[in-house]
Amino acid sequence: MERPGWAPQGIDLTVPSVSRMYDYYLGGSHNFAADRAAARKAIAAFPGLPKIMQANRAFTRRAVRYAVAEGVTQFLDIGSGIPTFGNVHEVARAADPAARVLYVDNDPVAVAHSRAVLAGDERAGIAAADFRDPASVLGCAEAERLLDLRRPVALLLVALLHFLPDEEKPEGHVATLRDALAPGSLLILTHATTEAGLATHEQGAELSDVYRRGGATLVMRGRAATERFFDGFTLVEPGLVPLPEWRPDGPADEEDPVAAAGFAGVGRKA
């Protein structure tokens, strides 16, 4: 298999990646044949996945604009993936040109492409680190350069936590990050579910199996389990809701109901 020029050496092109599958769902080009094959199986198992990912991105844009309107202009986006049009730094800077953004990912393709996109940008950067090691995130050189943890930060965990099973203690990692943030900081979060939208529990199980066969874990959590990630934060209105229902730009009933198969919420640290 020919290796594209943008693909870092040392990665196995035959093993699908969560980040590159997400890129495929959104119509991107930074994915390999293995990613596309796995993504097509995922769509077959869970119809409407691209619509769900588009709704996920649309929520993120609304939440970033909300953060800036609330005076939060520092963003820590963990599990940021491969940059696409309308990424966090673009949306934040449209609202406040001084906004600062640190992207974090552990996928080499996402990191390499982010570095290329952000080259020369003094107010945005990318760190190769893992959510499961919060110290590696908070202590990296780019965090020290870009973020002032004495001031509020918007922490984005968008479409990330459903890839961590309970035994990896994702709630504890969220708590560690929360405790490092100043009062007034925000948690912006989305999570896959079959409790909202049109997908059945059986389809959710089939989708999880597709990811498992590709070497990743996908956990569908319900509302109660997802709300626990907001411990120490106060959910802002309208609370934890299906993706299209969080402060929609237009009438929520105009959204494709298939896009509701995910919870979205924003919480504020007191």
Short mmCIF file of N, CA and C in Angstrom, two decimals, residues 66 72 149-155 174-188 229-236 266-270:
data_model
loop_
_atom_site.label_atom_id
_atom_site.label_comp_id
_atom_site.label_asym_id
_atom_site.label_seq_id
_atom_site.Cartn_x
_atom_site.Cartn_y
_atom_site.Cartn_z
N TYR A 66 -20.94 30.02 22.52
CA TYR A 66 -21.49 30.27 23.86
C TYR A 66 -20.36 30.58 24.84
N VAL A 72 -15.20 33.24 28.14
CA VAL A 72 -14.16 32.20 28.15
C VAL A 72 -13.51 32.16 26.77
N LEU A 149 -3.98 28.68 33.38
CA LEU A 149 -4.93 27.91 34.17
C LEU A 149 -5.46 28.67 35.37
N ARG A 150 -4.98 29.89 35.58
CA ARG A 150 -5.56 30.73 36.63
C ARG A 150 -6.84 31.40 36.15
N ARG A 151 -7.07 31.33 34.85
CA ARG A 151 -8.28 31.92 34.25
C ARG A 151 -9.14 30.79 33.68
N PRO A 152 -10.46 31.05 33.48
CA PRO A 152 -11.34 29.99 32.97
C PRO A 152 -10.90 29.45 31.61
N VAL A 153 -11.09 28.16 31.47
CA VAL A 153 -10.78 27.43 30.23
C VAL A 153 -12.02 26.63 29.84
N ALA A 154 -12.30 26.55 28.55
CA ALA A 154 -13.34 25.65 28.05
C ALA A 154 -12.67 24.34 27.67
N LEU A 155 -13.01 23.27 28.40
CA LEU A 155 -12.48 21.93 28.14
C LEU A 155 -13.45 21.20 27.24
N VAL A 174 -11.57 12.92 33.95
CA VAL A 174 -12.30 14.18 33.82
C VAL A 174 -12.16 14.99 35.11
N ALA A 175 -12.28 14.32 36.26
CA ALA A 175 -12.17 15.01 37.54
C ALA A 175 -10.79 15.63 37.73
N THR A 176 -9.74 14.92 37.30
CA THR A 176 -8.39 15.47 37.42
C THR A 176 -8.25 16.74 36.59
N LEU A 177 -8.78 16.71 35.38
CA LEU A 177 -8.74 17.90 34.53
C LEU A 177 -9.58 19.03 35.15
N ARG A 178 -10.77 18.69 35.64
CA ARG A 178 -11.65 19.68 36.27
C ARG A 178 -10.93 20.38 37.42
N ASP A 179 -10.26 19.60 38.26
CA ASP A 179 -9.63 20.17 39.44
C ASP A 179 -8.48 21.12 39.08
N ALA A 180 -7.93 20.97 37.88
CA ALA A 180 -6.83 21.84 37.45
C ALA A 180 -7.34 23.15 36.86
N LEU A 181 -8.65 23.24 36.60
CA LEU A 181 -9.21 24.41 35.94
C LEU A 181 -9.72 25.43 36.95
N ALA A 182 -9.70 26.69 36.55
CA ALA A 182 -10.17 27.78 37.41
C ALA A 182 -11.69 27.80 37.48
N PRO A 183 -12.25 28.35 38.55
CA PRO A 183 -13.70 28.56 38.61
C PRO A 183 -14.17 29.36 37.39
N GLY A 184 -15.36 29.02 36.91
CA GLY A 184 -15.87 29.65 35.70
C GLY A 184 -15.52 28.90 34.44
N SER A 185 -14.67 27.88 34.56
CA SER A 185 -14.34 27.06 33.40
C SER A 185 -15.55 26.25 32.95
N LEU A 186 -15.53 25.82 31.70
CA LEU A 186 -16.65 25.10 31.11
C LEU A 186 -16.20 23.71 30.65
N LEU A 187 -17.10 22.75 30.76
CA LEU A 187 -16.93 21.43 30.15
C LEU A 187 -17.92 21.30 29.01
N ILE A 188 -17.41 21.10 27.81
CA ILE A 188 -18.22 20.93 26.60
C ILE A 188 -18.08 19.47 26.18
N PHE A 229 -20.21 12.52 34.23
CA PHE A 229 -19.00 13.21 33.81
C PHE A 229 -19.04 14.70 34.19
N PHE A 230 -20.23 15.20 34.49
CA PHE A 230 -20.38 16.60 34.86
C PHE A 230 -20.31 16.82 36.37
N ASP A 231 -19.92 15.81 37.13
CA ASP A 231 -19.75 16.00 38.57
C ASP A 231 -18.78 17.16 38.81
N GLY A 232 -19.17 18.10 39.66
CA GLY A 232 -18.34 19.26 39.92
C GLY A 232 -18.60 20.41 38.97
N PHE A 233 -19.47 20.19 38.00
CA PHE A 233 -19.91 21.24 37.09
C PHE A 233 -21.43 21.39 37.23
N THR A 234 -21.93 22.56 36.96
CA THR A 234 -23.38 22.79 36.91
C THR A 234 -23.79 22.89 35.45
N LEU A 235 -24.67 21.99 35.03
CA LEU A 235 -25.13 22.02 33.64
C LEU A 235 -25.88 23.32 33.37
N VAL A 236 -25.54 23.97 32.26
CA VAL A 236 -26.26 25.16 31.85
C VAL A 236 -27.47 24.73 31.02
N VAL A 266 -23.18 21.32 28.29
CA VAL A 266 -22.13 22.24 28.74
C VAL A 266 -22.32 22.47 30.22
N GLY A 267 -21.24 22.31 30.99
CA GLY A 267 -21.29 22.54 32.42
C GLY A 267 -20.31 23.61 32.83
N ARG A 268 -20.64 24.33 33.91
CA ARG A 268 -19.76 25.37 34.42
C ARG A 268 -19.24 24.99 35.80
N LYS A 269 -17.93 25.19 35.99
CA LYS A 269 -17.32 24.93 37.30
C LYS A 269 -17.56 26.14 38.21
N ALA A 270 -18.05 25.89 39.40
CA ALA A 270 -18.33 26.97 40.35
C ALA A 270 -17.02 27.54 40.90
#
